[in-house]
Amino acid sequence: MSHSHSHTHSHSHVPGQTDHKWIFAIGIGINVAYAAVEFIFGLYADSLALLADAGHSSISVLILLTAWGASLLAARKPTPQRTYGFGKSTILASLLNGLILVTVLILITVEAVHRFIDPPTVAGNTVIWVAGAGVVINGITALLFMSGRKGDLNIKSVFLYMAADVGISLGMMLGGVAIMLTGLSWIDPVISLVIAIVIAIVTWGLLRDAMDLILDAVPKEIDPAHLEHYLAGLPGVTAVNELHIWAVSTTESALTAHLVIPEDVNPSDTLLHQVKHDLHEHHNIGHVTLQIERGEAT
């Protein structure tokens, strides 16, 4: 049996990296300002919900900075030592952001339990208008990243996180109204636990997806059975062996496969280039390596 290789690679600019740098800058700026406001009025109102969300907003800034830095690294060119470039920095950023959120989740939960035991007096009206500002700030930030969320876990994680913040702020507003109407201060730690639950939901999905990509699982938007069927249906191909698909970054994937072709069939370069084009355009697989195996399918 004879062997031949066809290496086809394509590299293209990926939306959600360097063209989002101004969006990251705006998002970071408004969230820094809002976190400071929440912290000041959280102390004034003695509201754990506001203080918790101030910490959460500060973490939002850290997450934005981490995602921005990773996207800038991913845009750098490959080097002789890092032949795939720095693309996986975006995957590592997603994992780091998830671990940060776990820490925040634990801290909020512990403090909420403490306040159940000894609930303080909370200024409900302050909670309402500061949380209302949060709906606006977080909503603006989420909208900034809406267009880039598809096909990029790094950008998507920021969008989902900020969208969850909108829900959290809405919950805090309702809680503030409830405190004013009832005078029940224990509502404040209840809201904090709701915040913790929302963070847990967002964190679980983020950690799961990041770990899958770190462990070189097939990206969830790619159907390996479909790709195997596509490759097996190419002219002259009798079987597909050693099909491997993994993420190079949160925006681009790689594929290697052995195509079994009879001795008397010669695949054209045109066909191989068409395969490369199809995989890139329809599945965002920018690194394709195909090995031709001569012989019959076994």
Coordinates of C-alpha atoms in Angstrom, one line a residue:
M1 CA 0.0 0.0 0.0
S2 CA 1.4 3.4 -0.9
H3 CA 0.8 6.7 0.9
S4 CA 0.6 10.3 -0.1
H5 CA -0.3 13.4 1.8
S6 CA -2.3 16.5 1.0
H7 CA -1.9 19.4 3.4
T8 CA -4.4 22.2 2.8
H9 CA -4.5 25.2 5.2
S10 CA -6.4 28.4 5.2
H11 CA -6.1 31.3 7.5
S12 CA -8.6 34.2 7.6
H13 CA -9.5 37.0 9.9
V14 CA -12.0 35.8 12.5
P15 CA -14.7 38.2 13.6
G16 CA -14.6 38.7 17.4
Q17 CA -10.9 39.2 17.7
T18 CA -9.0 42.4 16.9
D19 CA -12.1 44.1 15.4
H20 CA -13.8 44.0 18.8
K21 CA -11.1 45.9 20.7
W22 CA -13.0 49.1 20.8
I23 CA -16.1 47.2 22.1
F24 CA -14.0 45.7 24.9
A25 CA -12.7 49.1 25.8
I26 CA -16.2 50.6 26.0
G27 CA -17.6 47.6 28.0
I28 CA -14.7 47.8 30.5
G29 CA -15.1 51.6 30.9
I30 CA -18.8 51.6 31.7
N31 CA -18.5 48.5 34.0
V32 CA -15.7 50.0 36.0
A33 CA -17.8 53.1 36.6
Y34 CA -20.9 51.1 37.5
A35 CA -19.0 48.8 39.9
A36 CA -17.7 51.9 41.8
V37 CA -21.2 53.3 42.1
E38 CA -22.7 50.0 43.3
F39 CA -20.0 49.6 45.9
I40 CA -20.4 53.2 47.3
F41 CA -24.2 52.9 47.5
G42 CA -24.1 49.3 48.7
L43 CA -22.2 50.5 51.8
Y44 CA -24.6 53.4 52.2
A45 CA -27.7 51.2 52.0
D46 CA -26.0 48.3 53.9
S47 CA -27.2 46.1 51.1
L48 CA -25.5 42.7 50.5
A49 CA -27.3 42.5 47.1
L50 CA -25.7 45.7 46.0
L51 CA -22.3 44.8 47.5
A52 CA -22.5 41.4 46.0
D53 CA -23.4 42.8 42.6
A54 CA -20.6 45.4 42.9
G55 CA -18.2 42.5 43.4
H56 CA -19.8 40.7 40.5
S57 CA -19.5 43.9 38.3
S58 CA -15.8 44.0 39.3
I59 CA -15.4 40.4 38.2
S60 CA -17.2 41.4 34.9
V61 CA -14.4 43.9 34.3
L62 CA -11.8 41.2 35.0
I63 CA -13.6 38.8 32.6
L64 CA -13.7 41.5 29.9
L65 CA -10.0 42.2 30.4
T66 CA -9.2 38.5 30.2
A67 CA -11.3 37.9 27.1
W68 CA -9.8 41.0 25.4
G69 CA -6.2 40.0 26.2
A70 CA -6.9 36.4 24.9
S71 CA -8.5 37.7 21.7
L72 CA -5.4 39.9 21.0
L73 CA -3.1 36.9 21.7
A74 CA -5.1 34.8 19.3
A75 CA -4.7 37.3 16.5
R76 CA -0.9 37.0 16.7
K77 CA 0.9 35.1 13.9
P78 CA 2.2 31.6 14.4
T79 CA 5.8 31.1 15.3
P80 CA 8.2 28.2 14.7
Q81 CA 7.7 27.0 18.3
R82 CA 3.9 27.6 18.3
T83 CA 2.9 26.5 14.8
Y84 CA -0.8 27.0 15.6
G85 CA -0.3 30.4 17.0
F86 CA -1.8 31.5 20.3
G87 CA -5.4 30.6 19.5
K88 CA -5.9 28.4 22.5
S89 CA -5.4 31.4 24.8
T90 CA -9.1 32.2 24.2
I91 CA -10.0 28.7 25.5
L92 CA -7.8 29.2 28.5
A93 CA -9.4 32.6 29.1
S94 CA -12.9 31.0 29.1
L95 CA -11.7 28.4 31.6
L96 CA -10.1 31.0 33.9
N97 CA -13.2 33.2 33.8
G98 CA -15.3 30.1 34.8
L99 CA -13.0 29.5 37.8
I100 CA -13.2 33.1 38.8
L101 CA -17.0 32.9 38.8
V102 CA -16.9 29.8 41.0
T103 CA -14.9 31.8 43.6
V104 CA -17.4 34.6 43.5
L105 CA -20.3 32.1 43.8
I106 CA -18.9 30.7 47.0
L107 CA -18.3 34.1 48.6
I108 CA -21.8 35.4 47.8
T109 CA -23.4 32.2 49.2
V110 CA -21.5 32.2 52.4
E111 CA -22.3 35.9 53.1
A112 CA -25.9 35.4 52.2
V113 CA -26.3 32.6 54.8
H114 CA -24.6 34.8 57.4
R115 CA -27.2 37.6 56.7
F116 CA -30.0 35.1 57.0
I117 CA -28.9 34.6 60.6
D118 CA -28.5 38.3 61.3
P119 CA -30.4 40.3 58.7
P120 CA -29.5 44.1 58.5
T121 CA -31.7 47.0 57.7
V122 CA -31.7 47.6 54.0
A123 CA -32.6 50.9 52.1
G124 CA -34.9 49.4 49.5
N125 CA -35.2 52.7 47.4
T126 CA -31.4 52.8 47.0
V127 CA -31.3 49.2 45.8
I128 CA -34.1 50.0 43.2
W129 CA -32.4 52.9 41.4
V130 CA -28.9 51.5 41.5
A131 CA -30.1 48.1 40.2
G132 CA -32.1 50.0 37.5
A133 CA -28.8 51.6 36.4
G134 CA -27.4 48.0 36.2
V135 CA -30.1 46.9 33.8
V136 CA -29.1 49.7 31.5
I137 CA -25.3 49.3 31.9
N138 CA -25.4 45.5 31.6
G139 CA -27.9 45.6 28.7
I140 CA -25.6 48.0 26.7
T141 CA -22.6 45.8 27.4
A142 CA -24.5 42.6 26.3
L143 CA -25.6 44.3 23.1
L144 CA -22.1 45.3 22.3
F145 CA -21.1 41.6 22.1
M146 CA -24.3 40.2 20.6
S147 CA -23.0 40.3 17.0
G148 CA -19.8 38.4 17.8
R149 CA -21.3 35.7 20.0
K150 CA -21.8 33.1 17.3
G151 CA -18.9 30.9 16.6
D152 CA -16.6 32.2 19.4
L153 CA -16.8 30.8 22.9
N154 CA -14.7 33.7 24.2
I155 CA -17.1 36.4 22.9
K156 CA -20.1 34.2 23.7
S157 CA -19.1 33.8 27.3
V158 CA -18.9 37.6 27.7
F159 CA -22.3 38.1 26.1
L160 CA -24.0 35.4 28.2
Y161 CA -22.4 36.7 31.4
M162 CA -23.6 40.3 30.7
A163 CA -27.0 39.1 29.7
A164 CA -27.3 37.2 33.0
D165 CA -26.3 40.4 34.7
V166 CA -29.4 42.1 33.2
G167 CA -31.6 39.4 34.8
I168 CA -29.8 39.8 38.1
S169 CA -30.3 43.6 38.1
L170 CA -34.0 43.2 37.3
G171 CA -34.3 40.7 40.2
M172 CA -32.6 43.2 42.5
M173 CA -35.1 46.0 41.5
L174 CA -38.0 43.7 42.3
G175 CA -36.4 42.8 45.6
G176 CA -36.0 46.5 46.4
V177 CA -39.6 47.1 45.8
A178 CA -40.5 44.1 48.0
I179 CA -38.3 45.4 50.8
M180 CA -40.0 48.8 50.7
L181 CA -43.5 47.3 50.7
T182 CA -42.9 44.7 53.4
G183 CA -39.9 45.9 55.4
L184 CA -38.5 42.4 55.4
S185 CA -34.7 42.7 55.3
W186 CA -34.3 38.9 54.7
I187 CA -35.4 39.5 51.1
D188 CA -31.9 41.0 50.5
P189 CA -29.9 37.7 51.1
V190 CA -32.6 35.8 49.2
I191 CA -31.8 38.0 46.2
S192 CA -28.1 37.3 46.8
L193 CA -28.8 33.6 46.6
V194 CA -30.7 34.1 43.3
I195 CA -27.6 35.9 42.0
A196 CA -25.5 33.0 43.1
I197 CA -27.8 30.5 41.3
V198 CA -27.7 32.6 38.0
I199 CA -23.9 32.7 38.3
A200 CA -23.8 28.9 38.8
I201 CA -25.8 28.3 35.7
V202 CA -23.6 30.5 33.5
T203 CA -20.5 29.1 35.1
W204 CA -21.4 25.5 34.5
G205 CA -22.0 25.9 30.8
L206 CA -18.8 28.0 30.4
L207 CA -16.6 25.5 32.3
R208 CA -18.1 22.5 30.4
D209 CA -17.5 24.1 27.0
A210 CA -14.0 25.3 27.9
M211 CA -12.9 21.9 29.3
D212 CA -14.2 20.1 26.2
L213 CA -12.1 22.4 24.0
I214 CA -9.0 22.0 26.2
L215 CA -9.4 18.2 26.0
D216 CA -9.5 18.4 22.2
A217 CA -13.2 17.4 22.0
V218 CA -14.9 18.0 18.7
P219 CA -16.4 21.5 18.8
K220 CA -20.1 21.2 19.5
E221 CA -21.1 23.1 16.4
I222 CA -19.4 20.5 14.2
D223 CA -21.1 17.1 13.5
P224 CA -18.3 14.5 13.0
A225 CA -20.7 12.0 11.5
H226 CA -21.7 14.5 8.9
L227 CA -18.1 15.3 8.0
E228 CA -17.2 11.7 7.7
H229 CA -20.2 11.1 5.4
Y230 CA -19.1 14.1 3.3
L231 CA -15.5 12.9 3.0
A232 CA -16.6 9.3 2.2
G233 CA -18.7 10.6 -0.6
L234 CA -15.9 12.3 -2.4
P235 CA -15.1 10.9 -5.9
G236 CA -12.9 7.8 -5.6
V237 CA -13.0 7.6 -1.8
T238 CA -13.9 4.2 -0.5
A239 CA -13.4 4.8 3.2
V240 CA -12.4 7.4 5.7
N241 CA -9.9 6.4 8.5
E242 CA -8.3 8.3 11.4
L243 CA -10.7 11.3 11.4
H244 CA -9.7 13.8 14.0
I245 CA -11.3 17.2 14.7
W246 CA -10.3 19.6 17.4
A247 CA -10.4 23.3 18.3
V248 CA -7.3 25.4 17.6
S249 CA -9.1 28.4 19.3
T250 CA -12.6 29.4 20.2
T251 CA -13.1 30.5 16.6
E252 CA -11.3 28.0 14.4
S253 CA -10.8 24.2 14.2
A254 CA -8.5 21.7 12.6
L255 CA -9.1 18.4 10.9
T256 CA -7.0 15.4 9.8
A257 CA -8.2 12.3 8.0
H258 CA -7.0 9.4 5.9
L259 CA -8.9 8.9 2.7
V260 CA -8.8 5.4 1.2
I261 CA -8.6 5.5 -2.6
P262 CA -8.0 2.6 -5.1
E263 CA -4.7 2.3 -6.8
D264 CA -6.1 3.3 -10.2
V265 CA -7.8 6.5 -9.0
N266 CA -5.8 9.7 -8.8
P267 CA -7.5 12.5 -6.8
S268 CA -7.0 15.9 -8.4
D269 CA -5.6 19.0 -6.7
T270 CA -8.7 20.8 -7.7
L271 CA -10.8 18.3 -5.7
L272 CA -8.6 18.6 -2.6
H273 CA -8.7 22.4 -2.8
Q274 CA -12.5 22.2 -3.0
V275 CA -12.6 20.1 0.1
K276 CA -10.5 22.6 1.9
H277 CA -12.8 25.4 0.7
D278 CA -16.0 23.6 1.8
L279 CA -14.6 22.7 5.2
H280 CA -13.5 26.3 5.8
E281 CA -16.7 28.0 4.5
H282 CA -19.3 25.6 6.0
H283 CA -17.6 24.4 9.2
N284 CA -14.9 27.1 10.0
I285 CA -12.2 24.5 9.8
G286 CA -9.1 26.4 8.8
H287 CA -6.4 23.7 9.2
V288 CA -7.0 20.6 7.0
T289 CA -4.6 17.7 6.5
L290 CA -5.7 14.8 4.3
Q291 CA -3.6 11.7 3.8
I292 CA -4.3 9.5 0.8
E293 CA -4.1 5.8 1.4
R294 CA -3.9 3.5 -1.7
G295 CA -5.9 0.3 -1.5
E296 CA -9.3 -1.0 -0.8
A297 CA -11.5 -0.3 2.2
T298 CA -11.1 -2.8 5.0

